[in-house]
């Protein structure tokens, strides 16, 4: 169950519309390393994880990523206010506009609609936590690339916040991987999969 | 939109951010007494501030709707800064 809070995690206050930039930033909503993929990746992976700590972390980071979807959507909304036809065409936003007007549709910058193929749930904690570490770094690189393409300080302020969160999540997932490996067979992490051979795991959830 | 609304909201965002950071840390180190104490301090500060904000400016969650009407749908949504600036 979730509860909505009527506030952004970090303020987004963009004064100047910029359809070209919106067409790039949309990848962090619906692209392969975007926030929607992050939220669904973590929230789906958590169900079969072997310990309460990792389930808690995936729940809380996954929920934060939903808030990041809202922040990216707020950036897109504010970058596409009051556009003229000339601005839409000059900014290369016409191909998006013809299908979605200025509605917020999750797609990559190159036009591929959001796909569950962008996320992974292997059902093994070592595999999935390594996936999550890579996902955070890939999202960080995308934000780095956005910062290379943007010269609007209002946009960059929010993007820098989101970029920093990728780094913090990477640190926490590193802790989660180490914690997971500490509870497995130290001579062979791969001797069983605690998400499948769960009866071999020591119980650490209070009843 | 008043300056006080913005400064109160900013403070709520700051405290909520610190609280979330502590929660992610506590997920991995649930026995850490220092983090637990810090988390409790942030919860207490937020509770006071959120109640004050909701009474003055409107709900942050649906539980924060006060008074007679359903002002959940009357106050501004977080991305509508154009409305805040009076452009729409």
mmCIF file with all atom_site columns, C-alpha atoms in Angstrom, chain A:
data_model
loop_
_atom_site.group_PDB
_atom_site.id
_atom_site.type_symbol
_atom_site.label_atom_id
_atom_site.label_alt_id
_atom_site.label_comp_id
_atom_site.label_asym_id
_atom_site.label_entity_id
_atom_site.label_seq_id
_atom_site.pdbx_PDB_ins_code
_atom_site.Cartn_x
_atom_site.Cartn_y
_atom_site.Cartn_z
_atom_site.occupancy
_atom_site.B_iso_or_equiv
_atom_site.pdbx_formal_charge
_atom_site.auth_seq_id
_atom_site.auth_comp_id
_atom_site.auth_asym_id
_atom_site.auth_atom_id
_atom_site.pdbx_PDB_model_num
ATOM 1   C CA . UNK A 1 1   ? 0.000  0.000   0.000   1.00 0.00 ? 1   UNK A CA 1
ATOM 2   C CA . UNK A 1 2   ? 1.211  3.502   -0.742  1.00 0.00 ? 2   UNK A CA 1
ATOM 3   C CA . UNK A 1 3   ? 0.325  6.988   0.479   1.00 0.00 ? 3   UNK A CA 1
ATOM 4   C CA . UNK A 1 4   ? 0.736  10.013  -1.804  1.00 0.00 ? 4   UNK A CA 1
ATOM 5   C CA . UNK A 1 5   ? 2.347  13.165  -0.430  1.00 0.00 ? 5   UNK A CA 1
ATOM 6   C CA . UNK A 1 6   ? 1.359  16.363  -2.212  1.00 0.00 ? 6   UNK A CA 1
ATOM 7   C CA . UNK A 1 7   ? 4.913  17.670  -2.554  1.00 0.00 ? 7   UNK A CA 1
ATOM 8   C CA . UNK A 1 8   ? 7.965  17.015  -4.701  1.00 0.00 ? 8   UNK A CA 1
ATOM 9   C CA . UNK A 1 9   ? 10.999 15.368  -3.093  1.00 0.00 ? 9   UNK A CA 1
ATOM 10  C CA . UNK A 1 10  ? 13.066 18.344  -4.288  1.00 0.00 ? 10  UNK A CA 1
ATOM 11  C CA . UNK A 1 11  ? 11.680 21.597  -5.748  1.00 0.00 ? 11  UNK A CA 1
ATOM 12  C CA . UNK A 1 12  ? 11.368 21.906  -9.538  1.00 0.00 ? 12  UNK A CA 1
ATOM 13  C CA . UNK A 1 13  ? 10.898 25.501  -10.656 1.00 0.00 ? 13  UNK A CA 1
ATOM 14  C CA . UNK A 1 14  ? 11.737 26.045  -14.333 1.00 0.00 ? 14  UNK A CA 1
ATOM 15  C CA . UNK A 1 15  ? 10.935 29.464  -15.804 1.00 0.00 ? 15  UNK A CA 1
ATOM 16  C CA . UNK A 1 16  ? 11.819 29.044  -19.488 1.00 0.00 ? 16  UNK A CA 1
ATOM 17  C CA . UNK A 1 17  ? 10.145 26.507  -21.794 1.00 0.00 ? 17  UNK A CA 1
ATOM 18  C CA . UNK A 1 18  ? 12.554 24.406  -23.849 1.00 0.00 ? 18  UNK A CA 1
ATOM 19  C CA . UNK A 1 19  ? 11.042 21.620  -25.998 1.00 0.00 ? 19  UNK A CA 1
ATOM 20  C CA . UNK A 1 20  ? 14.458 20.434  -27.225 1.00 0.00 ? 20  UNK A CA 1
ATOM 21  C CA . UNK A 1 21  ? 15.569 19.732  -23.645 1.00 0.00 ? 21  UNK A CA 1
ATOM 22  C CA . UNK A 1 22  ? 12.221 18.087  -22.806 1.00 0.00 ? 22  UNK A CA 1
ATOM 23  C CA . UNK A 1 23  ? 12.764 15.692  -25.723 1.00 0.00 ? 23  UNK A CA 1
ATOM 24  C CA . UNK A 1 24  ? 16.081 14.632  -24.169 1.00 0.00 ? 24  UNK A CA 1
ATOM 25  C CA . UNK A 1 25  ? 15.083 14.506  -20.487 1.00 0.00 ? 25  UNK A CA 1
ATOM 26  C CA . UNK A 1 26  ? 12.061 12.310  -21.234 1.00 0.00 ? 26  UNK A CA 1
ATOM 27  C CA . UNK A 1 27  ? 14.488 9.369   -21.395 1.00 0.00 ? 27  UNK A CA 1
ATOM 28  C CA . UNK A 1 28  ? 14.821 9.568   -17.611 1.00 0.00 ? 28  UNK A CA 1
ATOM 29  C CA . UNK A 1 29  ? 11.094 8.854   -17.356 1.00 0.00 ? 29  UNK A CA 1
ATOM 30  C CA . UNK A 1 30  ? 10.509 6.216   -20.039 1.00 0.00 ? 30  UNK A CA 1
ATOM 31  C CA . UNK A 1 31  ? 13.971 5.302   -21.315 1.00 0.00 ? 31  UNK A CA 1
ATOM 32  C CA . UNK A 1 32  ? 16.037 2.149   -20.655 1.00 0.00 ? 32  UNK A CA 1
ATOM 33  C CA . UNK A 1 33  ? 17.675 3.580   -17.502 1.00 0.00 ? 33  UNK A CA 1
ATOM 34  C CA . UNK A 1 34  ? 14.833 5.871   -16.463 1.00 0.00 ? 34  UNK A CA 1
ATOM 35  C CA . UNK A 1 35  ? 13.038 6.322   -13.157 1.00 0.00 ? 35  UNK A CA 1
ATOM 36  C CA . UNK A 1 36  ? 9.941  4.317   -14.125 1.00 0.00 ? 36  UNK A CA 1
ATOM 37  C CA . UNK A 1 37  ? 12.149 1.311   -14.885 1.00 0.00 ? 37  UNK A CA 1
ATOM 38  C CA . UNK A 1 38  ? 14.005 1.832   -11.601 1.00 0.00 ? 38  UNK A CA 1
ATOM 39  C CA . UNK A 1 39  ? 10.804 1.940   -9.516  1.00 0.00 ? 39  UNK A CA 1
ATOM 40  C CA . UNK A 1 40  ? 9.309  -1.162  -11.133 1.00 0.00 ? 40  UNK A CA 1
ATOM 41  C CA . UNK A 1 41  ? 12.637 -3.039  -11.070 1.00 0.00 ? 41  UNK A CA 1
ATOM 42  C CA . UNK A 1 42  ? 13.107 -2.677  -7.305  1.00 0.00 ? 42  UNK A CA 1
ATOM 43  C CA . UNK A 1 43  ? 9.477  -3.017  -6.292  1.00 0.00 ? 43  UNK A CA 1
ATOM 44  C CA . UNK A 1 44  ? 9.148  -6.254  -8.259  1.00 0.00 ? 44  UNK A CA 1
ATOM 45  C CA . UNK A 1 45  ? 12.452 -7.748  -7.141  1.00 0.00 ? 45  UNK A CA 1
ATOM 46  C CA . UNK A 1 46  ? 11.684 -7.368  -3.444  1.00 0.00 ? 46  UNK A CA 1
ATOM 47  C CA . UNK A 1 47  ? 9.001  -10.073 -2.993  1.00 0.00 ? 47  UNK A CA 1
ATOM 48  C CA . UNK A 1 48  ? 11.311 -13.089 -3.077  1.00 0.00 ? 48  UNK A CA 1
ATOM 49  C CA . UNK A 1 49  ? 14.386 -11.520 -1.439  1.00 0.00 ? 49  UNK A CA 1
ATOM 50  C CA . UNK A 1 50  ? 15.745 -13.650 1.415   1.00 0.00 ? 50  UNK A CA 1
ATOM 51  C CA . UNK A 1 51  ? 15.941 -11.081 4.223   1.00 0.00 ? 51  UNK A CA 1
ATOM 52  C CA . UNK A 1 52  ? 13.895 -8.245  5.657   1.00 0.00 ? 52  UNK A CA 1
ATOM 53  C CA . UNK A 1 53  ? 16.708 -5.721  5.364   1.00 0.00 ? 53  UNK A CA 1
ATOM 54  C CA . UNK A 1 54  ? 17.047 -6.090  1.583   1.00 0.00 ? 54  UNK A CA 1
ATOM 55  C CA . UNK A 1 55  ? 13.234 -6.178  1.150   1.00 0.00 ? 55  UNK A CA 1
ATOM 56  C CA . UNK A 1 56  ? 13.055 -2.958  3.193   1.00 0.00 ? 56  UNK A CA 1
ATOM 57  C CA . UNK A 1 57  ? 15.746 -1.270  1.102   1.00 0.00 ? 57  UNK A CA 1
ATOM 58  C CA . UNK A 1 58  ? 14.118 -2.259  -2.220  1.00 0.00 ? 58  UNK A CA 1
ATOM 59  C CA . UNK A 1 59  ? 10.740 -1.055  -0.907  1.00 0.00 ? 59  UNK A CA 1
ATOM 60  C CA . UNK A 1 60  ? 12.090 2.306   0.233   1.00 0.00 ? 60  UNK A CA 1
ATOM 61  C CA . UNK A 1 61  ? 14.340 2.982   -2.781  1.00 0.00 ? 61  UNK A CA 1
ATOM 62  C CA . UNK A 1 62  ? 11.581 1.766   -5.147  1.00 0.00 ? 62  UNK A CA 1
ATOM 63  C CA . UNK A 1 63  ? 9.141  4.176   -3.499  1.00 0.00 ? 63  UNK A CA 1
ATOM 64  C CA . UNK A 1 64  ? 11.664 7.022   -3.751  1.00 0.00 ? 64  UNK A CA 1
ATOM 65  C CA . UNK A 1 65  ? 12.014 6.264   -7.482  1.00 0.00 ? 65  UNK A CA 1
ATOM 66  C CA . UNK A 1 66  ? 8.243  6.806   -7.872  1.00 0.00 ? 66  UNK A CA 1
ATOM 67  C CA . UNK A 1 67  ? 8.886  10.276  -6.449  1.00 0.00 ? 67  UNK A CA 1
ATOM 68  C CA . UNK A 1 68  ? 11.658 10.717  -9.032  1.00 0.00 ? 68  UNK A CA 1
ATOM 69  C CA . UNK A 1 69  ? 9.189  9.819   -11.832 1.00 0.00 ? 69  UNK A CA 1
ATOM 70  C CA . UNK A 1 70  ? 7.102  12.713  -10.516 1.00 0.00 ? 70  UNK A CA 1
ATOM 71  C CA . UNK A 1 71  ? 10.116 15.068  -10.455 1.00 0.00 ? 71  UNK A CA 1
ATOM 72  C CA . UNK A 1 72  ? 11.091 14.198  -14.055 1.00 0.00 ? 72  UNK A CA 1
ATOM 73  C CA . UNK A 1 73  ? 7.436  14.604  -15.110 1.00 0.00 ? 73  UNK A CA 1
ATOM 74  C CA . UNK A 1 74  ? 7.362  18.019  -13.372 1.00 0.00 ? 74  UNK A CA 1
ATOM 75  C CA . UNK A 1 75  ? 10.490 19.040  -15.332 1.00 0.00 ? 75  UNK A CA 1
ATOM 76  C CA . UNK A 1 76  ? 8.853  17.901  -18.608 1.00 0.00 ? 76  UNK A CA 1
ATOM 77  C CA . UNK A 1 77  ? 5.583  19.672  -17.776 1.00 0.00 ? 77  UNK A CA 1
ATOM 78  C CA . UNK A 1 78  ? 7.365  22.927  -17.013 1.00 0.00 ? 78  UNK A CA 1
ATOM 79  C CA . UNK A 1 79  ? 9.618  22.749  -20.105 1.00 0.00 ? 79  UNK A CA 1
ATOM 80  C CA . UNK A 1 80  ? 6.592  22.357  -22.409 1.00 0.00 ? 80  UNK A CA 1
ATOM 81  C CA . UNK A 1 81  ? 4.283  25.090  -21.100 1.00 0.00 ? 81  UNK A CA 1
ATOM 82  C CA . UNK A 1 82  ? 2.894  27.713  -23.499 1.00 0.00 ? 82  UNK A CA 1
ATOM 83  C CA . UNK A 1 83  ? 4.788  26.526  -26.577 1.00 0.00 ? 83  UNK A CA 1
ATOM 84  C CA . UNK A 1 84  ? 4.175  28.069  -29.981 1.00 0.00 ? 84  UNK A CA 1
ATOM 85  C CA . UNK A 1 85  ? 4.062  25.904  -33.119 1.00 0.00 ? 85  UNK A CA 1
ATOM 86  C CA . UNK A 1 86  ? 7.358  27.515  -34.196 1.00 0.00 ? 86  UNK A CA 1
ATOM 87  C CA . UNK A 1 87  ? 9.041  26.532  -30.903 1.00 0.00 ? 87  UNK A CA 1
ATOM 88  C CA . UNK A 1 88  ? 7.728  22.971  -31.219 1.00 0.00 ? 88  UNK A CA 1
ATOM 89  C CA . UNK A 1 89  ? 9.162  22.605  -34.726 1.00 0.00 ? 89  UNK A CA 1
ATOM 90  C CA . UNK A 1 90  ? 12.438 24.442  -34.010 1.00 0.00 ? 90  UNK A CA 1
ATOM 91  C CA . UNK A 1 91  ? 12.987 22.339  -30.888 1.00 0.00 ? 91  UNK A CA 1
ATOM 92  C CA . UNK A 1 92  ? 12.486 19.069  -32.765 1.00 0.00 ? 92  UNK A CA 1
ATOM 93  C CA . UNK A 1 93  ? 9.504  18.303  -30.518 1.00 0.00 ? 93  UNK A CA 1
ATOM 94  C CA . UNK A 1 94  ? 7.082  17.839  -33.450 1.00 0.00 ? 94  UNK A CA 1
ATOM 95  C CA . UNK A 1 95  ? 7.464  14.042  -33.616 1.00 0.00 ? 95  UNK A CA 1
ATOM 96  C CA . UNK A 1 96  ? 6.465  13.709  -29.941 1.00 0.00 ? 96  UNK A CA 1
ATOM 97  C CA . UNK A 1 97  ? 3.817  16.415  -30.181 1.00 0.00 ? 97  UNK A CA 1
ATOM 98  C CA . UNK A 1 98  ? 1.928  14.785  -33.045 1.00 0.00 ? 98  UNK A CA 1
ATOM 99  C CA . UNK A 1 99  ? 1.219  11.675  -30.931 1.00 0.00 ? 99  UNK A CA 1
ATOM 100 C CA . UNK A 1 100 ? 1.051  13.024  -27.365 1.00 0.00 ? 100 UNK A CA 1
ATOM 101 C CA . UNK A 1 101 ? 0.633  16.828  -27.598 1.00 0.00 ? 101 UNK A CA 1
ATOM 102 C CA . UNK A 1 102 ? 2.250  17.932  -24.282 1.00 0.00 ? 102 UNK A CA 1
ATOM 103 C CA . UNK A 1 103 ? 0.933  15.000  -22.243 1.00 0.00 ? 103 UNK A CA 1
ATOM 104 C CA . UNK A 1 104 ? 3.588  13.123  -20.263 1.00 0.00 ? 104 UNK A CA 1
ATOM 105 C CA . UNK A 1 105 ? 4.110  9.800   -22.081 1.00 0.00 ? 105 UNK A CA 1
ATOM 106 C CA . UNK A 1 106 ? 6.947  7.543   -20.880 1.00 0.00 ? 106 UNK A CA 1
ATOM 107 C CA . UNK A 1 107 ? 9.255  7.007   -23.828 1.00 0.00 ? 107 UNK A CA 1
ATOM 108 C CA . UNK A 1 108 ? 12.982 7.088   -24.521 1.00 0.00 ? 108 UNK A CA 1
ATOM 109 C CA . UNK A 1 109 ? 14.488 10.156  -26.190 1.00 0.00 ? 109 UNK A CA 1
ATOM 110 C CA . UNK A 1 110 ? 14.893 8.150   -29.380 1.00 0.00 ? 110 UNK A CA 1
ATOM 111 C CA . UNK A 1 111 ? 11.158 7.337   -29.414 1.00 0.00 ? 111 UNK A CA 1
ATOM 112 C CA . UNK A 1 112 ? 10.925 3.793   -28.034 1.00 0.00 ? 112 UNK A CA 1
ATOM 113 C CA . UNK A 1 113 ? 7.948  3.608   -25.641 1.00 0.00 ? 113 UNK A CA 1
ATOM 114 C CA . UNK A 1 114 ? 8.671  2.461   -22.084 1.00 0.00 ? 114 UNK A CA 1
ATOM 115 C CA . UNK A 1 115 ? 9.298  -1.270  -22.052 1.00 0.00 ? 115 UNK A CA 1
ATOM 116 C CA . UNK A 1 116 ? 9.511  -3.800  -19.239 1.00 0.00 ? 116 UNK A CA 1
ATOM 117 C CA . UNK A 1 117 ? 12.452 -5.161  -21.246 1.00 0.00 ? 117 UNK A CA 1
ATOM 118 C CA . UNK A 1 118 ? 14.417 -2.280  -19.662 1.00 0.00 ? 118 UNK A CA 1
ATOM 119 C CA . UNK A 1 119 ? 14.224 -3.886  -16.226 1.00 0.00 ? 119 UNK A CA 1
ATOM 120 C CA . UNK A 1 120 ? 15.209 -7.232  -14.851 1.00 0.00 ? 120 UNK A CA 1
ATOM 121 C CA . UNK A 1 121 ? 14.078 -9.620  -12.152 1.00 0.00 ? 121 UNK A CA 1
ATOM 122 C CA . UNK A 1 122 ? 16.165 -12.765 -12.216 1.00 0.00 ? 122 UNK A CA 1
ATOM 123 C CA . UNK A 1 123 ? 14.922 -14.173 -8.906  1.00 0.00 ? 123 UNK A CA 1
ATOM 124 C CA . UNK A 1 124 ? 18.427 -14.492 -7.443  1.00 0.00 ? 124 UNK A CA 1
ATOM 125 C CA . UNK A 1 125 ? 19.720 -11.886 -4.963  1.00 0.00 ? 125 UNK A CA 1
ATOM 126 C CA . UNK A 1 126 ? 23.352 -11.841 -6.174  1.00 0.00 ? 126 UNK A CA 1
ATOM 127 C CA . UNK A 1 127 ? 22.236 -11.431 -9.794  1.00 0.00 ? 127 UNK A CA 1
ATOM 128 C CA . UNK A 1 128 ? 19.511 -8.872  -9.022  1.00 0.00 ? 128 UNK A CA 1
ATOM 129 C CA . UNK A 1 129 ? 21.563 -6.706  -6.651  1.00 0.00 ? 129 UNK A CA 1
ATOM 130 C CA . UNK A 1 130 ? 24.383 -6.568  -9.211  1.00 0.00 ? 130 UNK A CA 1
ATOM 131 C CA . UNK A 1 131 ? 21.754 -5.551  -11.773 1.00 0.00 ? 131 UNK A CA 1
ATOM 132 C CA . UNK A 1 132 ? 20.624 -2.777  -9.414  1.00 0.00 ? 132 UNK A CA 1
ATOM 133 C CA . UNK A 1 133 ? 24.189 -1.512  -8.890  1.00 0.00 ? 133 UNK A CA 1
ATOM 134 C CA . UNK A 1 134 ? 24.629 -1.292  -12.680 1.00 0.00 ? 134 UNK A CA 1
ATOM 135 C CA . UNK A 1 135 ? 21.211 0.341   -13.095 1.00 0.00 ? 135 UNK A CA 1
ATOM 136 C CA . UNK A 1 136 ? 22.127 3.153   -10.686 1.00 0.00 ? 136 UNK A CA 1
ATOM 137 C CA . UNK A 1 137 ? 25.387 3.803   -12.545 1.00 0.00 ? 137 UNK A CA 1
ATOM 138 C CA . UNK A 1 138 ? 23.627 3.787   -15.933 1.00 0.00 ? 138 UNK A CA 1
ATOM 139 C CA . UNK A 1 139 ? 21.090 6.312   -14.659 1.00 0.00 ? 139 UNK A CA 1
ATOM 140 C CA . UNK A 1 140 ? 23.946 8.427   -13.266 1.00 0.00 ? 140 UNK A CA 1
ATOM 141 C CA . UNK A 1 141 ? 25.612 8.448   -16.707 1.00 0.00 ? 141 UNK A CA 1
ATOM 142 C CA . UNK A 1 142 ? 22.330 9.498   -18.340 1.00 0.00 ? 142 UNK A CA 1
ATOM 143 C CA . UNK A 1 143 ? 22.067 12.428  -15.914 1.00 0.00 ? 143 UNK A CA 1
ATOM 144 C CA . UNK A 1 144 ? 25.713 13.328  -16.673 1.00 0.00 ? 144 UNK A CA 1
ATOM 145 C CA . UNK A 1 145 ? 24.808 13.358  -20.383 1.00 0.00 ? 145 UNK A CA 1
ATOM 146 C CA . UNK A 1 146 ? 21.740 15.529  -19.735 1.00 0.00 ? 146 UNK A CA 1
ATOM 147 C CA . UNK A 1 147 ? 23.951 18.004  -17.856 1.00 0.00 ? 147 UNK A CA 1
ATOM 148 C CA . UNK A 1 148 ? 26.252 18.124  -20.917 1.00 0.00 ? 148 UNK A CA 1
ATOM 149 C CA . UNK A 1 149 ? 23.255 18.987  -23.123 1.00 0.00 ? 149 UNK A CA 1
ATOM 150 C CA . UNK A 1 150 ? 21.587 21.544  -20.831 1.00 0.00 ? 150 UNK A CA 1
ATOM 151 C CA . UNK A 1 151 ? 22.610 25.101  -20.006 1.00 0.00 ? 151 UNK A CA 1
ATOM 152 C CA . UNK A 1 152 ? 19.477 26.007  -18.010 1.00 0.00 ? 152 UNK A CA 1
ATOM 153 C CA . UNK A 1 153 ? 20.407 26.449  -14.318 1.00 0.00 ? 153 UNK A CA 1
ATOM 154 C CA . UNK A 1 154 ? 16.797 25.747  -13.186 1.00 0.00 ? 154 UNK A CA 1
ATOM 155 C CA . UNK A 1 155 ? 16.846 22.388  -14.981 1.00 0.00 ? 155 UNK A CA 1
ATOM 156 C CA . UNK A 1 156 ? 20.381 21.536  -13.885 1.00 0.00 ? 156 UNK A CA 1
ATOM 157 C CA . UNK A 1 157 ? 19.563 22.135  -10.216 1.00 0.00 ? 157 UNK A CA 1
ATOM 158 C CA . UNK A 1 158 ? 16.900 19.393  -10.210 1.00 0.00 ? 158 UNK A CA 1
ATOM 159 C CA . UNK A 1 159 ? 18.944 17.088  -12.479 1.00 0.00 ? 159 UNK A CA 1
ATOM 160 C CA . UNK A 1 160 ? 21.970 17.354  -10.148 1.00 0.00 ? 160 UNK A CA 1
ATOM 161 C CA . UNK A 1 161 ? 19.798 16.306  -7.204  1.00 0.00 ? 161 UNK A CA 1
ATOM 162 C CA . UNK A 1 162 ? 18.523 13.258  -9.117  1.00 0.00 ? 162 UNK A CA 1
ATOM 163 C CA . UNK A 1 163 ? 22.067 12.395  -10.225 1.00 0.00 ? 163 UNK A CA 1
ATOM 164 C CA . UNK A 1 164 ? 23.279 12.478  -6.622  1.00 0.00 ? 164 UNK A CA 1
ATOM 165 C CA . UNK A 1 165 ? 20.523 10.070  -5.558  1.00 0.00 ? 165 UNK A CA 1
ATOM 166 C CA . UNK A 1 166 ? 21.848 7.480   -8.037  1.00 0.00 ? 166 UNK A CA 1
ATOM 167 C CA . UNK A 1 167 ? 25.182 7.587   -6.215  1.00 0.00 ? 167 UNK A CA 1
ATOM 168 C CA . UNK A 1 168 ? 23.588 7.190   -2.767  1.00 0.00 ? 168 UNK A CA 1
ATOM 169 C CA . UNK A 1 169 ? 21.430 4.274   -3.958  1.00 0.00 ? 169 UNK A CA 1
ATOM 170 C CA . UNK A 1 170 ? 24.552 2.657   -5.426  1.00 0.00 ? 170 UNK A CA 1
ATOM 171 C CA . UNK A 1 171 ? 26.201 2.830   -1.989  1.00 0.00 ? 171 UNK A CA 1
ATOM 172 C CA . UNK A 1 172 ? 23.169 1.298   -0.262  1.00 0.00 ? 172 UNK A CA 1
ATOM 173 C CA . UNK A 1 173 ? 22.860 -1.513  -2.839  1.00 0.00 ? 173 UNK A CA 1
ATOM 174 C CA . UNK A 1 174 ? 26.556 -2.231  -2.243  1.00 0.00 ? 174 UNK A CA 1
ATOM 175 C CA . UNK A 1 175 ? 25.743 -2.673  1.465   1.00 0.00 ? 175 UNK A CA 1
ATOM 176 C CA . UNK A 1 176 ? 22.795 -4.920  0.502   1.00 0.00 ? 176 UNK A CA 1
ATOM 177 C CA . UNK A 1 177 ? 24.945 -7.156  -1.696  1.00 0.00 ? 177 UNK A CA 1
ATOM 178 C CA . UNK A 1 178 ? 27.552 -7.549  1.048   1.00 0.00 ? 178 UNK A CA 1
ATOM 179 C CA . UNK A 1 179 ? 24.870 -8.281  3.646   1.00 0.00 ? 179 UNK A CA 1
ATOM 180 C CA . UNK A 1 180 ? 23.329 -10.894 1.355   1.00 0.00 ? 180 UNK A CA 1
ATOM 181 C CA . UNK A 1 181 ? 26.654 -12.586 0.685   1.00 0.00 ? 181 UNK A CA 1
ATOM 182 C CA . UNK A 1 182 ? 27.451 -12.607 4.425   1.00 0.00 ? 182 UNK A CA 1
ATOM 183 C CA . UNK A 1 183 ? 24.407 -14.821 5.006   1.00 0.00 ? 183 UNK A CA 1
ATOM 184 C CA . UNK A 1 184 ? 25.285 -17.274 2.208   1.00 0.00 ? 184 UNK A CA 1
ATOM 185 C CA . UNK A 1 185 ? 27.827 -20.089 2.170   1.00 0.00 ? 185 UNK A CA 1
ATOM 186 C CA . UNK A 1 186 ? 31.150 -18.229 2.419   1.00 0.00 ? 186 UNK A CA 1
ATOM 187 C CA . UNK A 1 187 ? 32.972 -20.941 0.422   1.00 0.00 ? 187 UNK A CA 1
ATOM 188 C CA . UNK A 1 188 ? 30.469 -20.851 -2.428  1.00 0.00 ? 188 UNK A CA 1
ATOM 189 C CA . UNK A 1 189 ? 27.873 -18.078 -2.746  1.00 0.00 ? 189 UNK A CA 1
ATOM 190 C CA . UNK A 1 190 ? 26.313 -20.007 -5.572  1.00 0.00 ? 190 UNK A CA 1
ATOM 191 C CA . UNK A 1 191 ? 25.733 -23.324 -3.805  1.00 0.00 ? 191 UNK A CA 1
ATOM 192 C CA . UNK A 1 192 ? 22.037 -22.472 -3.594  1.00 0.00 ? 192 UNK A CA 1
ATOM 193 C CA . UNK A 1 193 ? 19.671 -19.638 -4.516  1.00 0.00 ? 193 UNK A CA 1
ATOM 194 C CA . UNK A 1 194 ? 18.045 -18.308 -1.321  1.00 0.00 ? 194 UNK A CA 1
ATOM 195 C CA . UNK A 1 195 ? 15.085 -16.977 -3.332  1.00 0.00 ? 195 UNK A CA 1
ATOM 196 C CA . UNK A 1 196 ? 14.305 -20.520 -4.541  1.00 0.00 ? 196 UNK A CA 1
ATOM 197 C CA . UNK A 1 197 ? 15.940 -22.939 -2.072  1.00 0.00 ? 197 UNK A CA 1
ATOM 198 C CA . UNK A 1 198 ? 14.573 -20.774 0.735   1.00 0.00 ? 198 UNK A CA 1
ATOM 199 C CA . UNK A 1 199 ? 14.288 -23.719 3.173   1.00 0.00 ? 199 UNK A CA 1
ATOM 200 C CA . UNK A 1 200 ? 18.107 -23.736 3.363   1.00 0.00 ? 200 UNK A CA 1
ATOM 201 C CA . UNK A 1 201 ? 18.214 -20.149 4.627   1.00 0.00 ? 201 UNK A CA 1
ATOM 202 C CA . UNK A 1 202 ? 18.415 -19.279 8.339   1.00 0.00 ? 202 UNK A CA 1
ATOM 203 C CA . UNK A 1 203 ? 15.196 -17.473 9.280   1.00 0.00 ? 203 UNK A CA 1
ATOM 204 C CA . UNK A 1 204 ? 15.706 -13.900 10.370  1.00 0.00 ? 204 UNK A CA 1
ATOM 205 C CA . UNK A 1 205 ? 12.184 -12.517 10.006  1.00 0.00 ? 205 UNK A CA 1
ATOM 206 C CA . UNK A 1 206 ? 10.306 -12.194 13.286  1.00 0.00 ? 206 UNK A CA 1
ATOM 207 C CA . UNK A 1 207 ? 6.961  -13.988 13.284  1.00 0.00 ? 207 UNK A CA 1
#
